[in-house]
Each structure stands twice: as C-alpha cells, then as structure tokens.
PDB file of C-alpha atoms and ligand atoms in Angstrom:
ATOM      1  CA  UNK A 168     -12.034  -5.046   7.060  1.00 92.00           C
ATOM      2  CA  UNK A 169     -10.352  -7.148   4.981  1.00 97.00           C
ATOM      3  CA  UNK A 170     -10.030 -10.971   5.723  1.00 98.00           C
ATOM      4  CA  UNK A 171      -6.981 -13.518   5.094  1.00 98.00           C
ATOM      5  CA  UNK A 172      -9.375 -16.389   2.424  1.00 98.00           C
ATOM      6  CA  UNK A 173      -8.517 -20.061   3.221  1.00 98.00           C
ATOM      7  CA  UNK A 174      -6.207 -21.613   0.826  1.00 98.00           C
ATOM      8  CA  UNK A 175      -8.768 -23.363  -1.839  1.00 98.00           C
ATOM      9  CA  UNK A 176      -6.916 -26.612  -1.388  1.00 98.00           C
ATOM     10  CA  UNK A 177      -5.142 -28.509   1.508  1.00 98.00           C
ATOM     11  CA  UNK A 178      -1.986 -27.316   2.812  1.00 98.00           C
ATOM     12  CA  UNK A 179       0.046 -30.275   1.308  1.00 98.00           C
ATOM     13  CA  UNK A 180      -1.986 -30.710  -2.204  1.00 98.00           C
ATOM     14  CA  UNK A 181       0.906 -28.583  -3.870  1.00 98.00           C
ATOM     15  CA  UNK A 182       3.804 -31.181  -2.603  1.00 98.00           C
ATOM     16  CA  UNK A 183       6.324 -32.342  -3.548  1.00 98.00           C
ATOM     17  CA  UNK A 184       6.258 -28.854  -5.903  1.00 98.00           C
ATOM     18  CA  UNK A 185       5.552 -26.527  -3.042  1.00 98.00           C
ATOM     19  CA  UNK A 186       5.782 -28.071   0.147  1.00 98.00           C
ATOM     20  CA  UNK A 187       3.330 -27.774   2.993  1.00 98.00           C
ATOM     21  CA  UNK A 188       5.897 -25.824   4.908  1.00 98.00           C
ATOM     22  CA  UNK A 189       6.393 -23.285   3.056  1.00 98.00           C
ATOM     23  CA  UNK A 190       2.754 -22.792   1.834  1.00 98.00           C
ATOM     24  CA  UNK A 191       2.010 -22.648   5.973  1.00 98.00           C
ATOM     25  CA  UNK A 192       4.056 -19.816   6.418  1.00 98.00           C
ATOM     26  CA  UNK A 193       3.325 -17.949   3.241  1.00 98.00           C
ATOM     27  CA  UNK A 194      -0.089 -18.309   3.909  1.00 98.00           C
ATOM     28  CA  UNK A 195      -0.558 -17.839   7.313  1.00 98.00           C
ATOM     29  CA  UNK A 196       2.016 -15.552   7.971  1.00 98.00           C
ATOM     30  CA  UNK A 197       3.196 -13.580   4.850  1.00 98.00           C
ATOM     31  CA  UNK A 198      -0.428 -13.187   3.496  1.00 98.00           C
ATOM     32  CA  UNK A 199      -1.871 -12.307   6.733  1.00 98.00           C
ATOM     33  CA  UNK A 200       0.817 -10.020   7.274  1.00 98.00           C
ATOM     34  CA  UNK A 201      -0.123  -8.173   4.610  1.00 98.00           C
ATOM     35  CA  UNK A 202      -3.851  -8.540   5.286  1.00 98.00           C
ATOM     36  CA  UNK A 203      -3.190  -7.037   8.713  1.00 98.00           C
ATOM     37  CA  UNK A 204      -0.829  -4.175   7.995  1.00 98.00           C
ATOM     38  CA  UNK A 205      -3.510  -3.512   5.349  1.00 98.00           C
ATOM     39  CA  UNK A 206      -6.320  -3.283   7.561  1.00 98.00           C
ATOM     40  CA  UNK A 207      -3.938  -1.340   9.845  1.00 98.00           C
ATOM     41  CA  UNK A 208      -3.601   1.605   7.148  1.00 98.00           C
ATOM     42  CA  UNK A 209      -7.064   1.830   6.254  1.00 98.00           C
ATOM     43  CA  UNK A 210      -8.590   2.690  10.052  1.00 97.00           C
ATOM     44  CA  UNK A 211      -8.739   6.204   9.793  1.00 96.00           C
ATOM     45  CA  UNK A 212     -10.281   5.945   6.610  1.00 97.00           C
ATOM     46  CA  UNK A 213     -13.484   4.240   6.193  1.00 95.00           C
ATOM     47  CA  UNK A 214     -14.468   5.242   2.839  1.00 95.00           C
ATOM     48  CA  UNK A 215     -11.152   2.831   1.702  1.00 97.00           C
ATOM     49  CA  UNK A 216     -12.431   0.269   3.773  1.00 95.00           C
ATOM     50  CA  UNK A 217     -15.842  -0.312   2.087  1.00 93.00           C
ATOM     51  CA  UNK A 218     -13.922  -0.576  -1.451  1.00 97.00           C
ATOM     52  CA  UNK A 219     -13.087  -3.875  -2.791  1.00 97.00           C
ATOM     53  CA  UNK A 220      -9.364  -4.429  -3.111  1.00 97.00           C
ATOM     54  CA  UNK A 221      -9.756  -4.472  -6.768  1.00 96.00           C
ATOM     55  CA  UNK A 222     -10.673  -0.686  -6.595  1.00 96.00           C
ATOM     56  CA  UNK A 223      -8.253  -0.066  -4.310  1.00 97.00           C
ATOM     57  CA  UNK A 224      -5.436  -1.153  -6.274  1.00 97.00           C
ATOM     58  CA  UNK A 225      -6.845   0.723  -9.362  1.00 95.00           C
ATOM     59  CA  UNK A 226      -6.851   4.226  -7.661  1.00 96.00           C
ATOM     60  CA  UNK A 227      -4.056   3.970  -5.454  1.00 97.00           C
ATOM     61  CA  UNK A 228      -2.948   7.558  -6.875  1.00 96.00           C
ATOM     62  CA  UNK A 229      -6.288   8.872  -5.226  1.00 97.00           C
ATOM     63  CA  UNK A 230      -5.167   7.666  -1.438  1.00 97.00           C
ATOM     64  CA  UNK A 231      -4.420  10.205   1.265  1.00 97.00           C
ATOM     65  CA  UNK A 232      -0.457  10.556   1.253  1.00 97.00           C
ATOM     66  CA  UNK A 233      -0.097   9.193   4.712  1.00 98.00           C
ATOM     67  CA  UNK A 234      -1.190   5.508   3.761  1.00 98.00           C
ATOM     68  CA  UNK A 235      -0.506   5.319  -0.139  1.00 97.00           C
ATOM     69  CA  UNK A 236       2.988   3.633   0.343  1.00 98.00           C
ATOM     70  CA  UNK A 237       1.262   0.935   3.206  1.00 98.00           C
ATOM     71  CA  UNK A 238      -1.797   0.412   0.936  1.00 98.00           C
ATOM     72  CA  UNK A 239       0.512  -0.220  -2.122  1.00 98.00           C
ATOM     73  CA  UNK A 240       2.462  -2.915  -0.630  1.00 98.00           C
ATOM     74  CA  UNK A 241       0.016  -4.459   1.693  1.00 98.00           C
ATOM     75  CA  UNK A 242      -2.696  -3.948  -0.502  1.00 98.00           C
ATOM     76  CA  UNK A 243      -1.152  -5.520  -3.250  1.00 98.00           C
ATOM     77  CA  UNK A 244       0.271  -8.339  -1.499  1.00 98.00           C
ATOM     78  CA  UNK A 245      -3.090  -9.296  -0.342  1.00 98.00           C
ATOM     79  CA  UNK A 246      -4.268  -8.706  -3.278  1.00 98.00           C
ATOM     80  CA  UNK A 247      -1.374 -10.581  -5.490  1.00 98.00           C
ATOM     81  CA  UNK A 248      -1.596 -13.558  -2.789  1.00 98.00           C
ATOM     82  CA  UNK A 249      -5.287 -14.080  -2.881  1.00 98.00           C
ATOM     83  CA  UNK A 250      -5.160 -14.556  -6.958  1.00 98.00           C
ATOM     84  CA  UNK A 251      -1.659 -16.835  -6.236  1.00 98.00           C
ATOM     85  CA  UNK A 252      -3.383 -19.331  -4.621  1.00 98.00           C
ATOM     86  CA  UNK A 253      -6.539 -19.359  -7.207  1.00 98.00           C
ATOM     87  CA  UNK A 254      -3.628 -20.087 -10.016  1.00 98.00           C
ATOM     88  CA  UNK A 255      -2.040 -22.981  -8.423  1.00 98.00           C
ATOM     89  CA  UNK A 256      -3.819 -26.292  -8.195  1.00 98.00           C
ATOM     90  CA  UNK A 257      -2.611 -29.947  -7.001  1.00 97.00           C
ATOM     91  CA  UNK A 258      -0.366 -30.995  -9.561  1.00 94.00           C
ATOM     92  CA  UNK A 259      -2.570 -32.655 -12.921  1.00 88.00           C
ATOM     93  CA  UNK A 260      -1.458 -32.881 -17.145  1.00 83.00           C
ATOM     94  CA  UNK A 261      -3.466 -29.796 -17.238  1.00 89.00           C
ATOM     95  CA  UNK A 262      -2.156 -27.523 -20.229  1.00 95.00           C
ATOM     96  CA  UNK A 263      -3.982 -24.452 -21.802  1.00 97.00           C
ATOM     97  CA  UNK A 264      -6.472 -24.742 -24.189  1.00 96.00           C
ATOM     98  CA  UNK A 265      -9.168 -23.034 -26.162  1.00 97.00           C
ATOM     99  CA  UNK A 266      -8.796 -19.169 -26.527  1.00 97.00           C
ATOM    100  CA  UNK A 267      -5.926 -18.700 -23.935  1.00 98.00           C
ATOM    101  CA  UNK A 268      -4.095 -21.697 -26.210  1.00 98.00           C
ATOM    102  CA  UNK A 269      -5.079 -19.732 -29.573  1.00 98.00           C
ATOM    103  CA  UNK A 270      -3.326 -16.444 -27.446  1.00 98.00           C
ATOM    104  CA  UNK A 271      -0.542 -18.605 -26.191  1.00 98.00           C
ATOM    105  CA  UNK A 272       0.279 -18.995 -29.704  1.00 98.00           C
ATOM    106  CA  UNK A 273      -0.082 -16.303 -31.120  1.00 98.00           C
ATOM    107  CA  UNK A 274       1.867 -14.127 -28.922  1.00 98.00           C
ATOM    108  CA  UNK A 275       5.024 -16.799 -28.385  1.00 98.00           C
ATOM    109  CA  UNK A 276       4.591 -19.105 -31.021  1.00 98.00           C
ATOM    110  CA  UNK A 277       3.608 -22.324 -28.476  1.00 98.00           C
ATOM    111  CA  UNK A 278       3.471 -23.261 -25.261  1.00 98.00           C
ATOM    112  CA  UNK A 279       7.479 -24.254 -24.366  1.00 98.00           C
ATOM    113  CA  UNK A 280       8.413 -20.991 -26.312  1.00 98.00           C
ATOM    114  CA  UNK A 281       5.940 -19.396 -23.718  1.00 98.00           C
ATOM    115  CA  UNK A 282       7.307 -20.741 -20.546  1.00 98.00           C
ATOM    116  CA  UNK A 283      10.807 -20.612 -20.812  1.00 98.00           C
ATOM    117  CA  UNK A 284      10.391 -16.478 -21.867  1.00 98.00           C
ATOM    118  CA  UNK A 285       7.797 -15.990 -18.885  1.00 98.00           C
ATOM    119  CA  UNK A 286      10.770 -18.279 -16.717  1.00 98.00           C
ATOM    120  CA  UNK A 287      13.182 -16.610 -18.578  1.00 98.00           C
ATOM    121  CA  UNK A 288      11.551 -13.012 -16.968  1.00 98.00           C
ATOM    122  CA  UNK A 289      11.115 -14.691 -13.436  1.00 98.00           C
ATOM    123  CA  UNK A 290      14.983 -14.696 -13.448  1.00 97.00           C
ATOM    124  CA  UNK A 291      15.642 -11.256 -14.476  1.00 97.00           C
ATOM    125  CA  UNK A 292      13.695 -10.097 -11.580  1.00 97.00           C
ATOM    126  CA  UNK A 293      16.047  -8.326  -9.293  1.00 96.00           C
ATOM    127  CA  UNK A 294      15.092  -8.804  -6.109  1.00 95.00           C
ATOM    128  CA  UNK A 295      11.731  -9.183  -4.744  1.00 97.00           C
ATOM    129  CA  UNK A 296       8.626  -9.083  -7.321  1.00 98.00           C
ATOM    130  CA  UNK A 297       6.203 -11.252  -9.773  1.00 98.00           C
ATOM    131  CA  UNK A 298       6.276 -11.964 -13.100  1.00 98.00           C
ATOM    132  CA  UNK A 299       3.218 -12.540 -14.729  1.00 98.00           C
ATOM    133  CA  UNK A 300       1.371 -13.094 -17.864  1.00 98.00           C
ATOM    134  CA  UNK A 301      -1.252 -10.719 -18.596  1.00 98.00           C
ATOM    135  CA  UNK A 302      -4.246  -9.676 -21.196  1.00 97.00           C
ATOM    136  CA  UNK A 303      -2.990  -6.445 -23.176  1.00 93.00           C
ATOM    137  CA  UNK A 304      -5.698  -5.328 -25.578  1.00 92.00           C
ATOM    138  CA  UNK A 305      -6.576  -8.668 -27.716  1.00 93.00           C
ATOM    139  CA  UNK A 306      -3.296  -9.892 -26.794  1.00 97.00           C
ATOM    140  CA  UNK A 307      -1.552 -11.950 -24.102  1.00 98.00           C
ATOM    141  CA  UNK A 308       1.815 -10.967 -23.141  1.00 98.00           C
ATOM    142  CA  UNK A 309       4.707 -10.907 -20.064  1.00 98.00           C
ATOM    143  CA  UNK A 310       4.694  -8.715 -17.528  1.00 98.00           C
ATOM    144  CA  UNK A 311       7.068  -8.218 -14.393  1.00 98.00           C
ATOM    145  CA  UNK A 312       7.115  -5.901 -11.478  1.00 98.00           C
ATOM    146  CA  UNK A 313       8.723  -5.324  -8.285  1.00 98.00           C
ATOM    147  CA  UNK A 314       8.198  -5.903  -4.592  1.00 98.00           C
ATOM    148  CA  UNK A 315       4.073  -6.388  -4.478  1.00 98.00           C
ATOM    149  CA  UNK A 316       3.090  -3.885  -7.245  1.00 98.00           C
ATOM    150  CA  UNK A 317       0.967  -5.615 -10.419  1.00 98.00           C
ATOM    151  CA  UNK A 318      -0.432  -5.215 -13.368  1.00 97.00           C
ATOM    152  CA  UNK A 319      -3.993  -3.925 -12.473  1.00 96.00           C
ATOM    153  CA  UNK A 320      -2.453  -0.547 -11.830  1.00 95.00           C
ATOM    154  CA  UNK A 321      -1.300   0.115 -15.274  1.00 93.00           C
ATOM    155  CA  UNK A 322      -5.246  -1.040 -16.344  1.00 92.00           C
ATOM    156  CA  UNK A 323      -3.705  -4.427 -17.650  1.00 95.00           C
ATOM    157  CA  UNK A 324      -5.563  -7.772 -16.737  1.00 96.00           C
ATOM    158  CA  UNK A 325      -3.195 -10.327 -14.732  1.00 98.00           C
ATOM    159  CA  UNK A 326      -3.768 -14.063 -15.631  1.00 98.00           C
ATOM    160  CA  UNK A 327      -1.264 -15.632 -15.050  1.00 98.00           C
ATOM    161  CA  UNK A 328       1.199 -14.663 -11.900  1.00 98.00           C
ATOM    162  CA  UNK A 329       4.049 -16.101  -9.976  1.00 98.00           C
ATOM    163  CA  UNK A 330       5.585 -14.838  -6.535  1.00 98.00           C
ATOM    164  CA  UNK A 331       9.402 -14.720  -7.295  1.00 98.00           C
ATOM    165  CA  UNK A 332      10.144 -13.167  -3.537  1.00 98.00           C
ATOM    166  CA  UNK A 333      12.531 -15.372  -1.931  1.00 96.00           C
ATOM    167  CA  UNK A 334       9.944 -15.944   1.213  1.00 97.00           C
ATOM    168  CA  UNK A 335       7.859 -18.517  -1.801  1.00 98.00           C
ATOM    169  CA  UNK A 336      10.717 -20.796  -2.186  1.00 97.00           C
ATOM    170  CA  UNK A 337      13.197 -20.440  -0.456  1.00 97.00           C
ATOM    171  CA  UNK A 338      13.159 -23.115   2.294  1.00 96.00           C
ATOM    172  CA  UNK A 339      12.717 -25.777  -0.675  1.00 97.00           C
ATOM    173  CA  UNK A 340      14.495 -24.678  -2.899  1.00 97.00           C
ATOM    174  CA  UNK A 341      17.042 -22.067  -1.240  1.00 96.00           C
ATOM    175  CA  UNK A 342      18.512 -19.811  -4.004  1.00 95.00           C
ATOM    176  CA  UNK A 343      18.025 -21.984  -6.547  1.00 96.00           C
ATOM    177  CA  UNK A 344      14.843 -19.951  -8.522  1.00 96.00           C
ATOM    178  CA  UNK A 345      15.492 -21.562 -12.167  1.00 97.00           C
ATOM    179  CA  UNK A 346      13.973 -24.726 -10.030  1.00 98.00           C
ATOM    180  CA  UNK A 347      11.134 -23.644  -8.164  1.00 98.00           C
ATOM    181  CA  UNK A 348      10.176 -21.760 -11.301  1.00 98.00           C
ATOM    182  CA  UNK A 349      10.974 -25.267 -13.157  1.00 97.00           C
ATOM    183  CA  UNK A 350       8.478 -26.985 -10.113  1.00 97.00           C
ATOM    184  CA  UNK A 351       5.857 -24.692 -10.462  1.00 98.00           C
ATOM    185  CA  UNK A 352       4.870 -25.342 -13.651  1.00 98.00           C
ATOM    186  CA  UNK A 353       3.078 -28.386 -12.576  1.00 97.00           C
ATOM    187  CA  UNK A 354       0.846 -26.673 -10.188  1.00 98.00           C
ATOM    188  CA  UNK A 355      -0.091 -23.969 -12.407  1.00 98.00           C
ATOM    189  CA  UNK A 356      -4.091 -24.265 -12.404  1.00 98.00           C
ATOM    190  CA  UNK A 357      -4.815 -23.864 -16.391  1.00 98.00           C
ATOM    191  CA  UNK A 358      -8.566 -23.311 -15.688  1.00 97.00           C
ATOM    192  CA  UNK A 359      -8.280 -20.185 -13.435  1.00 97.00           C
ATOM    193  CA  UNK A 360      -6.392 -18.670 -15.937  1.00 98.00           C
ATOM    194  CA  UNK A 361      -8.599 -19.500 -18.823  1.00 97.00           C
ATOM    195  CA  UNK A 362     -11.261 -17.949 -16.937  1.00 97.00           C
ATOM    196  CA  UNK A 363      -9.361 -14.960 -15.787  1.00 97.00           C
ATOM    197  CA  UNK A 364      -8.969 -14.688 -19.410  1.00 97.00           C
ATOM    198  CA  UNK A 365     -12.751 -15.104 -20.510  1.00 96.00           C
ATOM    199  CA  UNK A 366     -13.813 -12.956 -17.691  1.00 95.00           C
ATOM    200  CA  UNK A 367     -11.158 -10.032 -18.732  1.00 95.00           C
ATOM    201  CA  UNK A 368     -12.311 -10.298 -22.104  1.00 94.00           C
ATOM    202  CA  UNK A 369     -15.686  -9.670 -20.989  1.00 92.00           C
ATOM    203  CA  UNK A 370     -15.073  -7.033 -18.735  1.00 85.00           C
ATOM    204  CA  UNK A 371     -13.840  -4.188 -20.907  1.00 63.00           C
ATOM    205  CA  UNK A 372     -12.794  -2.898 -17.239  1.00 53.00           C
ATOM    206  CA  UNK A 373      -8.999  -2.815 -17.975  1.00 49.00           C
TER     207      UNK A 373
HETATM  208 MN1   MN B 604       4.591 -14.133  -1.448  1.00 76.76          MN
END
C-alpha cells in the first residue's frame, strides 16, 4: 500500500507564493487522489505492491496491460507530488551553490539565464505536465513532459521539478502561469536539489 506523506512544512509556510488553499487541496485531494487510484490498480497484483514507487516508475513497460495506463498516471503523480513538496520550502534568499552552481553554469551560463529558459519551458507546456531540471550524464539540463509522466522513465535523474497543471495555481493565480512560475521561484528549496544532485551523482542508477 502506498501512503499520501505529510507535507514537510505547514500548510501556509509557502504563502503569500502558494497559498494555503491551494496547497490543501493539492495535497489532500489531488495527491491522495492519485495515491488512492494507485493503490486501486495495484490490488490484484501484489508483487507491484511490495516495489518502491521508484521501481515502479522505472519498469512501467514490464506492468500487466490492464493497469499500465492507471499506474503511469497515478503512479507518477504520487510519485511527481511526493518529490514537489521536498523542492519547495518557506520562502528564504536561498540560491544554488557548490556543484549544482558550477552545473548551473555551465549548462546556461548563470543562474537568471537558467530560470527564465526552465520558465521559458514551463510556458510551452501545452496543457497539463512538469517541467523540470534534470542530471543528464555529467550535465544538468531542462526537461518537460506531459500530464504526470517524468524523467525517471527515460533513466534521467529529476532535480529540480515544477507542477505546471492548472489544479497548482490556478485559484491564485487563475490563467496567469508566467506568475505563479514568477512566485515560485522563491519557494524553490535549493538544498533538496543540491542533494538530489549529490545523491544522483552517486548513484550511477540512472
Ligand atoms: Mn499537481
């Protein structure tokens, strides 16, 4: 069984970027939507349920037919949700630094160039989806894809992602996403993604 995890901070910490309303319902009800429907998918099939979701999402080819559609979605939106809350903290002058700076750097020259491409991605999203920046061989780079699909199923390490559905913003910001993207760069917790990036480093898994 898999289990909705508490938001690592208070339901208002994120305001006046994300407000307490909509991290209520996108916690409580979008996340454990797709924890539910998730859980839903895997009951005939036991041997799923015993995997960690990380394995999961890196053999979804391998699922029986019936619930590889179900386990894509609702496996990767609980999957996708439970990192999206690690990656946000209560608003600080956090900015990267150390190696994920030096990779910052490299790849997009420095850190403003960086953000308004990875924005400049969020916008071209059609639809519902993520964009996200990710660890491709020694280097960092952008990443986007749609509905609840991510990186980890093409072997790539995410580090970096932001929900760009309309249920994350909507209700603050309506359809204005240039500004909720524009918000959410204060809440961006610098530290889980350094370590995302020392632990993916490490890992050699992807
Ligand atoms: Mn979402």
């Amino acid at each position: 069984m898999f289990t909705l995890p508490d938001l690592p901070y208070e339901y208002d910490a994120l305001a006046p970027f994300i407000s307490s309303q909509i991290q209520h319902l996108h916690h409580d009800k979008h996340h454990r939507a797709y924890v539910d429907k998730l859980n839903i998918a895997l009951e005939k099939y036991p041997d799923w349920q015993n995997k960690s979701i990380e394995e999961i999402i890196k053999s979804l080819d391998n699922l029986p037919d019936d619930v590889k559609t179900a386990v894509r979605n609702n496996g990767g939106g609980h999957y996708n949700h439970s990192m999206f809350w690690e990656m946000m903290a209560p608003a600080s002058n956090q900015s990267p630094t150390g190696a994920l700076l030096d990779k910052i750097q490299h790849s997009f020259g420095d850190v403003d160039s960086f953000k308004k491409q990875f924005g400049d991605n969020a916008m071209k999203i059609f639809g519902s989806g993520w964009q996200w920046l990710i660890l491709d061989g020694d280097r960092v780079s952008l990443f986007s894809t749609p509905n609840q699909d991510n990186p980890l199923e093409k072997g790539k390490a995410p580090l970096l992602g932001l929900d760009v559905w309309e249920h994350a913003y909507y209700l603050q910001y309506y359809n204005r996403r240039p500004d909720y993207v524009e918000a959410w760069w204060n809440v961006v917790n610098w530290d889980n993604v350094a370590r995302r990036l020392d632990e993916a480093m490490k890992s050699k898994l992807v």
